[in-house]
Amino acid sequence: MKKLELFVSSILAGMLIGIAGTLYIASGRTIISALLFTVALFSICTRGLGLFTGRVGYLLVQPKKASYLAELGVVWLGNLVGCMILGAIIRYTKPMHIEIAAQISAAKLEQTPVQTILLAMLCGILMYIAVDHYRTSKGDFTRFLGMLFCIPAFILAGLEHVVADMYYFALGLGIEQIGKAVVFLLCCTIGNTLGAWLIPLWEKMRTN
């Protein structure tokens, strides 16, 4: 996939995560809204869009790791742009959601970097399971079971997903909090990455 095409697809993926985040905020952050959050990953997987947390787990099995790492950078930036676009749209059209997003964001920024990394690691494990189950399952229905269970699980458990957090920050934070948000997102990126690598590493050890 060409870099520009990958970047555009990643923007769309970020916007879809933002739409799911808006649904979560608007519906009162319930079990049902956590379940409906899967609409984002369903759309991303079925349309082949670029989502950082859906791709980073496969870095270890790539023959050209440097090239794939560069693609992951493009995807991360595209996801961020998509979340910022969706955040701007919702700020303008649904300003009543800003306060809730600000509360969610403030709670996240109170965490220590280590807490953020650990919570993001756990989310990374679940995201890898959800995406890899979709990619490897042969059943038309069963391939979606991973996302049906794993996505609500990480949301209800309060785990950290870097792209979802990009959206909450884009919607709920002010300019003065950008520095803290950047540090948080970097920690979350590290955690999501490490978590997504755990199962591939274990599978590699098992086959050796």
PDB file of C-alpha atoms in Angstrom:
ATOM      1  CA  MET A   1       0.000   0.000   0.000  1.00  0.00           C
ATOM      2  CA  LYS A   2       1.411   3.404  -0.956  1.00  0.00           C
ATOM      3  CA  LYS A   3       2.195   5.789   1.880  1.00  0.00           C
ATOM      4  CA  LEU A   4      -0.464   8.352   0.899  1.00  0.00           C
ATOM      5  CA  GLU A   5      -3.114   5.666   0.523  1.00  0.00           C
ATOM      6  CA  LEU A   6      -2.094   4.200   3.885  1.00  0.00           C
ATOM      7  CA  PHE A   7      -2.215   7.637   5.496  1.00  0.00           C
ATOM      8  CA  VAL A   8      -5.730   8.333   4.192  1.00  0.00           C
ATOM      9  CA  SER A   9      -6.967   4.907   5.293  1.00  0.00           C
ATOM     10  CA  SER A  10      -5.481   5.559   8.741  1.00  0.00           C
ATOM     11  CA  ILE A  11      -7.273   8.907   8.957  1.00  0.00           C
ATOM     12  CA  LEU A  12     -10.532   7.099   8.210  1.00  0.00           C
ATOM     13  CA  ALA A  13      -9.734   4.497  10.872  1.00  0.00           C
ATOM     14  CA  GLY A  14      -9.079   7.259  13.407  1.00  0.00           C
ATOM     15  CA  MET A  15     -12.399   8.867  12.546  1.00  0.00           C
ATOM     16  CA  LEU A  16     -14.186   5.532  13.020  1.00  0.00           C
ATOM     17  CA  ILE A  17     -12.619   5.128  16.455  1.00  0.00           C
ATOM     18  CA  GLY A  18     -13.776   8.668  17.193  1.00  0.00           C
ATOM     19  CA  ILE A  19     -17.320   7.842  16.106  1.00  0.00           C
ATOM     20  CA  ALA A  20     -17.288   4.824  18.440  1.00  0.00           C
ATOM     21  CA  GLY A  21     -15.925   7.038  21.224  1.00  0.00           C
ATOM     22  CA  THR A  22     -18.729   9.527  20.616  1.00  0.00           C
ATOM     23  CA  LEU A  23     -21.252   6.710  20.817  1.00  0.00           C
ATOM     24  CA  TYR A  24     -19.691   5.596  24.107  1.00  0.00           C
ATOM     25  CA  ILE A  25     -19.948   9.122  25.538  1.00  0.00           C
ATOM     26  CA  ALA A  26     -23.453   9.811  24.213  1.00  0.00           C
ATOM     27  CA  SER A  27     -24.947   6.539  25.447  1.00  0.00           C
ATOM     28  CA  GLY A  28     -23.848   6.924  29.035  1.00  0.00           C
ATOM     29  CA  ARG A  29     -20.780   4.658  29.034  1.00  0.00           C
ATOM     30  CA  THR A  30     -22.749   1.486  29.656  1.00  0.00           C
ATOM     31  CA  ILE A  31     -22.144  -2.181  28.850  1.00  0.00           C
ATOM     32  CA  ILE A  32     -24.246  -1.757  25.713  1.00  0.00           C
ATOM     33  CA  SER A  33     -22.196   1.220  24.558  1.00  0.00           C
ATOM     34  CA  ALA A  34     -18.988  -0.720  25.197  1.00  0.00           C
ATOM     35  CA  LEU A  35     -20.382  -3.538  23.070  1.00  0.00           C
ATOM     36  CA  LEU A  36     -21.336  -1.115  20.296  1.00  0.00           C
ATOM     37  CA  PHE A  37     -17.779   0.238  20.305  1.00  0.00           C
ATOM     38  CA  THR A  38     -16.973  -2.822  18.198  1.00  0.00           C
ATOM     39  CA  VAL A  39     -18.577  -1.053  15.213  1.00  0.00           C
ATOM     40  CA  ALA A  40     -15.255   0.748  14.749  1.00  0.00           C
ATOM     41  CA  LEU A  41     -13.031  -2.336  14.588  1.00  0.00           C
ATOM     42  CA  PHE A  42     -15.642  -4.192  12.534  1.00  0.00           C
ATOM     43  CA  SER A  43     -15.580  -1.406   9.937  1.00  0.00           C
ATOM     44  CA  ILE A  44     -11.797  -1.063  10.032  1.00  0.00           C
ATOM     45  CA  CYS A  45     -11.154  -4.790   9.561  1.00  0.00           C
ATOM     46  CA  THR A  46     -13.758  -5.366   6.875  1.00  0.00           C
ATOM     47  CA  ARG A  47     -12.571  -2.331   4.883  1.00  0.00           C
ATOM     48  CA  GLY A  48      -8.860  -2.936   5.372  1.00  0.00           C
ATOM     49  CA  LEU A  49      -8.173   0.427   7.006  1.00  0.00           C
ATOM     50  CA  GLY A  50      -5.033   1.316   8.927  1.00  0.00           C
ATOM     51  CA  LEU A  51      -5.263   1.098  12.722  1.00  0.00           C
ATOM     52  CA  PHE A  52      -2.057   1.241  14.736  1.00  0.00           C
ATOM     53  CA  THR A  53      -3.192  -1.148  17.458  1.00  0.00           C
ATOM     54  CA  GLY A  54      -4.420  -3.606  14.851  1.00  0.00           C
ATOM     55  CA  ARG A  55      -1.088  -3.704  12.997  1.00  0.00           C
ATOM     56  CA  VAL A  56       1.695  -3.238  15.520  1.00  0.00           C
ATOM     57  CA  GLY A  57       1.512  -6.847  16.742  1.00  0.00           C
ATOM     58  CA  TYR A  58       2.683  -8.092  13.340  1.00  0.00           C
ATOM     59  CA  LEU A  59       5.945  -6.158  13.304  1.00  0.00           C
ATOM     60  CA  LEU A  60       7.853  -9.129  14.718  1.00  0.00           C
ATOM     61  CA  VAL A  61       6.893 -11.419  11.831  1.00  0.00           C
ATOM     62  CA  GLN A  62       7.682  -8.962   9.050  1.00  0.00           C
ATOM     63  CA  PRO A  63      10.673  -9.807   6.835  1.00  0.00           C
ATOM     64  CA  LYS A  64      11.314  -6.091   6.246  1.00  0.00           C
ATOM     65  CA  LYS A  65      10.936  -4.677   9.731  1.00  0.00           C
ATOM     66  CA  ALA A  66      12.321  -1.207   8.974  1.00  0.00           C
ATOM     67  CA  SER A  67       9.830  -0.680   6.156  1.00  0.00           C
ATOM     68  CA  TYR A  68       6.942  -1.954   8.271  1.00  0.00           C
ATOM     69  CA  LEU A  69       8.013   0.256  11.174  1.00  0.00           C
ATOM     70  CA  ALA A  70       7.868   3.270   8.862  1.00  0.00           C
ATOM     71  CA  GLU A  71       4.359   2.223   7.831  1.00  0.00           C
ATOM     72  CA  LEU A  72       3.360   2.008  11.487  1.00  0.00           C
ATOM     73  CA  GLY A  73       4.541   5.598  11.922  1.00  0.00           C
ATOM     74  CA  VAL A  74       2.336   6.678   9.032  1.00  0.00           C
ATOM     75  CA  VAL A  75      -0.613   4.780  10.509  1.00  0.00           C
ATOM     76  CA  TRP A  76      -0.108   6.330  13.966  1.00  0.00           C
ATOM     77  CA  LEU A  77      -0.023   9.846  12.544  1.00  0.00           C
ATOM     78  CA  GLY A  78      -3.029   9.143  10.315  1.00  0.00           C
ATOM     79  CA  ASN A  79      -5.003   7.832  13.282  1.00  0.00           C
ATOM     80  CA  LEU A  80      -4.121  11.001  15.201  1.00  0.00           C
ATOM     81  CA  VAL A  81      -5.258  13.243  12.350  1.00  0.00           C
ATOM     82  CA  GLY A  82      -8.503  11.287  12.013  1.00  0.00           C
ATOM     83  CA  CYS A  83      -9.205  11.627  15.729  1.00  0.00           C
ATOM     84  CA  MET A  84      -8.467  15.352  15.611  1.00  0.00           C
ATOM     85  CA  ILE A  85     -10.821  15.817  12.656  1.00  0.00           C
ATOM     86  CA  LEU A  86     -13.611  13.908  14.381  1.00  0.00           C
ATOM     87  CA  GLY A  87     -12.918  15.749  17.631  1.00  0.00           C
ATOM     88  CA  ALA A  88     -13.286  19.106  15.852  1.00  0.00           C
ATOM     89  CA  ILE A  89     -16.538  17.984  14.217  1.00  0.00           C
ATOM     90  CA  ILE A  90     -18.042  16.841  17.520  1.00  0.00           C
ATOM     91  CA  ARG A  91     -16.847  19.965  19.330  1.00  0.00           C
ATOM     92  CA  TYR A  92     -18.794  22.006  16.784  1.00  0.00           C
ATOM     93  CA  THR A  93     -21.887  19.816  16.425  1.00  0.00           C
ATOM     94  CA  LYS A  94     -22.226  18.207  19.876  1.00  0.00           C
ATOM     95  CA  PRO A  95     -20.591  20.560  22.398  1.00  0.00           C
ATOM     96  CA  MET A  96     -22.425  18.839  25.250  1.00  0.00           C
ATOM     97  CA  HIS A  97     -19.974  15.932  24.889  1.00  0.00           C
ATOM     98  CA  ILE A  98     -16.897  18.074  25.576  1.00  0.00           C
ATOM     99  CA  GLU A  99     -17.313  18.056  29.362  1.00  0.00           C
ATOM    100  CA  ILE A 100     -17.579  14.267  29.561  1.00  0.00           C
ATOM    101  CA  ALA A 101     -14.542  13.872  27.310  1.00  0.00           C
ATOM    102  CA  ALA A 102     -12.688  16.352  29.526  1.00  0.00           C
ATOM    103  CA  GLN A 103     -13.534  14.280  32.613  1.00  0.00           C
ATOM    104  CA  ILE A 104     -12.356  11.076  30.911  1.00  0.00           C
ATOM    105  CA  SER A 105      -9.159  12.780  29.747  1.00  0.00           C
ATOM    106  CA  ALA A 106      -8.403  14.328  33.152  1.00  0.00           C
ATOM    107  CA  ALA A 107      -8.699  10.948  34.857  1.00  0.00           C
ATOM    108  CA  LYS A 108      -6.259   9.448  32.360  1.00  0.00           C
ATOM    109  CA  LEU A 109      -3.708  12.218  32.854  1.00  0.00           C
ATOM    110  CA  GLU A 110      -3.696  11.564  36.613  1.00  0.00           C
ATOM    111  CA  GLN A 111      -2.112   8.161  35.998  1.00  0.00           C
ATOM    112  CA  THR A 112       1.626   7.689  36.297  1.00  0.00           C
ATOM    113  CA  PRO A 113       3.533   6.719  33.126  1.00  0.00           C
ATOM    114  CA  VAL A 114       4.055   3.212  34.495  1.00  0.00           C
ATOM    115  CA  GLN A 115       0.332   2.796  35.161  1.00  0.00           C
ATOM    116  CA  THR A 116      -0.454   3.957  31.636  1.00  0.00           C
ATOM    117  CA  ILE A 117       2.064   1.571  30.071  1.00  0.00           C
ATOM    118  CA  LEU A 118       0.751  -1.397  32.056  1.00  0.00           C
ATOM    119  CA  LEU A 119      -2.907  -0.654  31.288  1.00  0.00           C
ATOM    120  CA  ALA A 120      -2.022  -0.174  27.630  1.00  0.00           C
ATOM    121  CA  MET A 121      -0.137  -3.489  27.581  1.00  0.00           C
ATOM    122  CA  LEU A 122      -3.254  -5.325  28.686  1.00  0.00           C
ATOM    123  CA  CYS A 123      -5.258  -3.553  25.996  1.00  0.00           C
ATOM    124  CA  GLY A 124      -2.614  -4.469  23.418  1.00  0.00           C
ATOM    125  CA  ILE A 125      -3.039  -8.153  24.235  1.00  0.00           C
ATOM    126  CA  LEU A 126      -6.788  -7.977  23.684  1.00  0.00           C
ATOM    127  CA  MET A 127      -6.468  -5.945  20.497  1.00  0.00           C
ATOM    128  CA  TYR A 128      -4.052  -8.450  18.999  1.00  0.00           C
ATOM    129  CA  ILE A 129      -6.390 -11.320  19.869  1.00  0.00           C
ATOM    130  CA  ALA A 130      -9.369  -9.513  18.316  1.00  0.00           C
ATOM    131  CA  VAL A 131      -7.598  -8.661  15.051  1.00  0.00           C
ATOM    132  CA  ASP A 132      -5.691 -11.917  14.698  1.00  0.00           C
ATOM    133  CA  HIS A 133      -8.861 -13.938  15.311  1.00  0.00           C
ATOM    134  CA  TYR A 134     -10.522 -11.980  12.509  1.00  0.00           C
ATOM    135  CA  ARG A 135      -7.561 -12.620  10.199  1.00  0.00           C
ATOM    136  CA  THR A 136      -7.158 -16.331  10.914  1.00  0.00           C
ATOM    137  CA  SER A 137     -10.677 -17.629  11.613  1.00  0.00           C
ATOM    138  CA  LYS A 138     -12.324 -19.309   8.634  1.00  0.00           C
ATOM    139  CA  GLY A 139     -15.962 -18.902   9.689  1.00  0.00           C
ATOM    140  CA  ASP A 140     -17.952 -15.966   8.343  1.00  0.00           C
ATOM    141  CA  PHE A 141     -19.440 -15.317  11.789  1.00  0.00           C
ATOM    142  CA  THR A 142     -16.813 -16.712  14.158  1.00  0.00           C
ATOM    143  CA  ARG A 143     -14.110 -14.393  12.814  1.00  0.00           C
ATOM    144  CA  PHE A 144     -15.931 -11.499  14.504  1.00  0.00           C
ATOM    145  CA  LEU A 145     -16.142 -13.149  17.929  1.00  0.00           C
ATOM    146  CA  GLY A 146     -12.714 -11.856  18.941  1.00  0.00           C
ATOM    147  CA  MET A 147     -13.694  -8.232  18.563  1.00  0.00           C
ATOM    148  CA  LEU A 148     -17.167  -8.888  19.997  1.00  0.00           C
ATOM    149  CA  PHE A 149     -15.616  -9.990  23.298  1.00  0.00           C
ATOM    150  CA  CYS A 150     -12.214  -8.283  23.425  1.00  0.00           C
ATOM    151  CA  ILE A 151     -13.271  -4.708  22.629  1.00  0.00           C
ATOM    152  CA  PRO A 152     -15.953  -4.406  25.342  1.00  0.00           C
ATOM    153  CA  ALA A 153     -13.557  -6.186  27.727  1.00  0.00           C
ATOM    154  CA  PHE A 154     -10.808  -3.583  27.440  1.00  0.00           C
ATOM    155  CA  ILE A 155     -13.294  -0.709  27.645  1.00  0.00           C
ATOM    156  CA  LEU A 156     -15.117  -2.002  30.723  1.00  0.00           C
ATOM    157  CA  ALA A 157     -11.811  -2.874  32.395  1.00  0.00           C
ATOM    158  CA  GLY A 158     -10.589   0.703  31.894  1.00  0.00           C
ATOM    159  CA  LEU A 159      -7.577  -0.271  29.795  1.00  0.00           C
ATOM    160  CA  GLU A 160      -5.779   2.213  27.561  1.00  0.00           C
ATOM    161  CA  HIS A 161      -6.110   2.224  23.763  1.00  0.00           C
ATOM    162  CA  VAL A 162      -3.891   4.876  22.211  1.00  0.00           C
ATOM    163  CA  VAL A 163      -6.212   5.770  19.318  1.00  0.00           C
ATOM    164  CA  ALA A 164      -9.326   5.985  21.486  1.00  0.00           C
ATOM    165  CA  ASP A 165      -7.329   8.197  23.860  1.00  0.00           C
ATOM    166  CA  MET A 166      -6.291  10.395  20.936  1.00  0.00           C
ATOM    167  CA  TYR A 167      -9.959  11.046  20.314  1.00  0.00           C
ATOM    168  CA  TYR A 168     -10.901  11.744  23.941  1.00  0.00           C
ATOM    169  CA  PHE A 169      -7.991  14.191  24.177  1.00  0.00           C
ATOM    170  CA  ALA A 170      -8.897  15.871  20.873  1.00  0.00           C
ATOM    171  CA  LEU A 171     -12.419  16.390  22.154  1.00  0.00           C
ATOM    172  CA  GLY A 172     -11.823  17.106  25.825  1.00  0.00           C
ATOM    173  CA  LEU A 173      -8.439  18.799  26.326  1.00  0.00           C
ATOM    174  CA  GLY A 174      -7.287  22.377  25.917  1.00  0.00           C
ATOM    175  CA  ILE A 175      -4.055  23.710  24.407  1.00  0.00           C
ATOM    176  CA  GLU A 176      -2.408  24.025  27.827  1.00  0.00           C
ATOM    177  CA  GLN A 177      -2.594  20.254  28.352  1.00  0.00           C
ATOM    178  CA  ILE A 178      -0.913  19.218  25.109  1.00  0.00           C
ATOM    179  CA  GLY A 179       2.420  18.458  26.778  1.00  0.00           C
ATOM    180  CA  LYS A 180       0.905  15.995  29.241  1.00  0.00           C
ATOM    181  CA  ALA A 181      -1.225  14.468  26.492  1.00  0.00           C
ATOM    182  CA  VAL A 182       1.817  13.825  24.281  1.00  0.00           C
ATOM    183  CA  VAL A 183       3.659  12.055  27.107  1.00  0.00           C
ATOM    184  CA  PHE A 184       0.569   9.992  27.864  1.00  0.00           C
ATOM    185  CA  LEU A 185       0.098   8.961  24.231  1.00  0.00           C
ATOM    186  CA  LEU A 186       3.736   7.952  23.917  1.00  0.00           C
ATOM    187  CA  CYS A 187       3.450   5.792  27.051  1.00  0.00           C
ATOM    188  CA  CYS A 188       0.215   4.332  25.736  1.00  0.00           C
ATOM    189  CA  THR A 189       1.858   3.586  22.387  1.00  0.00           C
ATOM    190  CA  ILE A 190       4.692   1.746  24.131  1.00  0.00           C
ATOM    191  CA  GLY A 191       2.248  -0.254  26.220  1.00  0.00           C
ATOM    192  CA  ASN A 192      -0.039  -1.178  23.325  1.00  0.00           C
ATOM    193  CA  THR A 193       3.009  -2.252  21.325  1.00  0.00           C
ATOM    194  CA  LEU A 194       4.498  -4.432  24.073  1.00  0.00           C
ATOM    195  CA  GLY A 195       1.136  -6.024  24.786  1.00  0.00           C
ATOM    196  CA  ALA A 196       0.505  -6.788  21.127  1.00  0.00           C
ATOM    197  CA  TRP A 197       3.896  -8.528  20.920  1.00  0.00           C
ATOM    198  CA  LEU A 198       3.386 -10.929  23.829  1.00  0.00           C
ATOM    199  CA  ILE A 199       1.302 -13.574  22.067  1.00  0.00           C
ATOM    200  CA  PRO A 200       3.372 -13.564  18.831  1.00  0.00           C
ATOM    201  CA  LEU A 201       6.519 -13.975  20.948  1.00  0.00           C
ATOM    202  CA  TRP A 202       4.973 -16.847  22.860  1.00  0.00           C
ATOM    203  CA  GLU A 203       3.835 -18.519  19.636  1.00  0.00           C
ATOM    204  CA  LYS A 204       7.318 -18.140  18.176  1.00  0.00           C
ATOM    205  CA  MET A 205       8.853 -19.739  21.290  1.00  0.00           C
ATOM    206  CA  ARG A 206       6.344 -22.568  21.154  1.00  0.00           C
ATOM    207  CA  THR A 207       7.175 -23.438  17.538  1.00  0.00           C
ATOM    208  CA  ASN A 208      10.962 -23.349  18.010  1.00  0.00           C
TER     209      ASN A 208
END
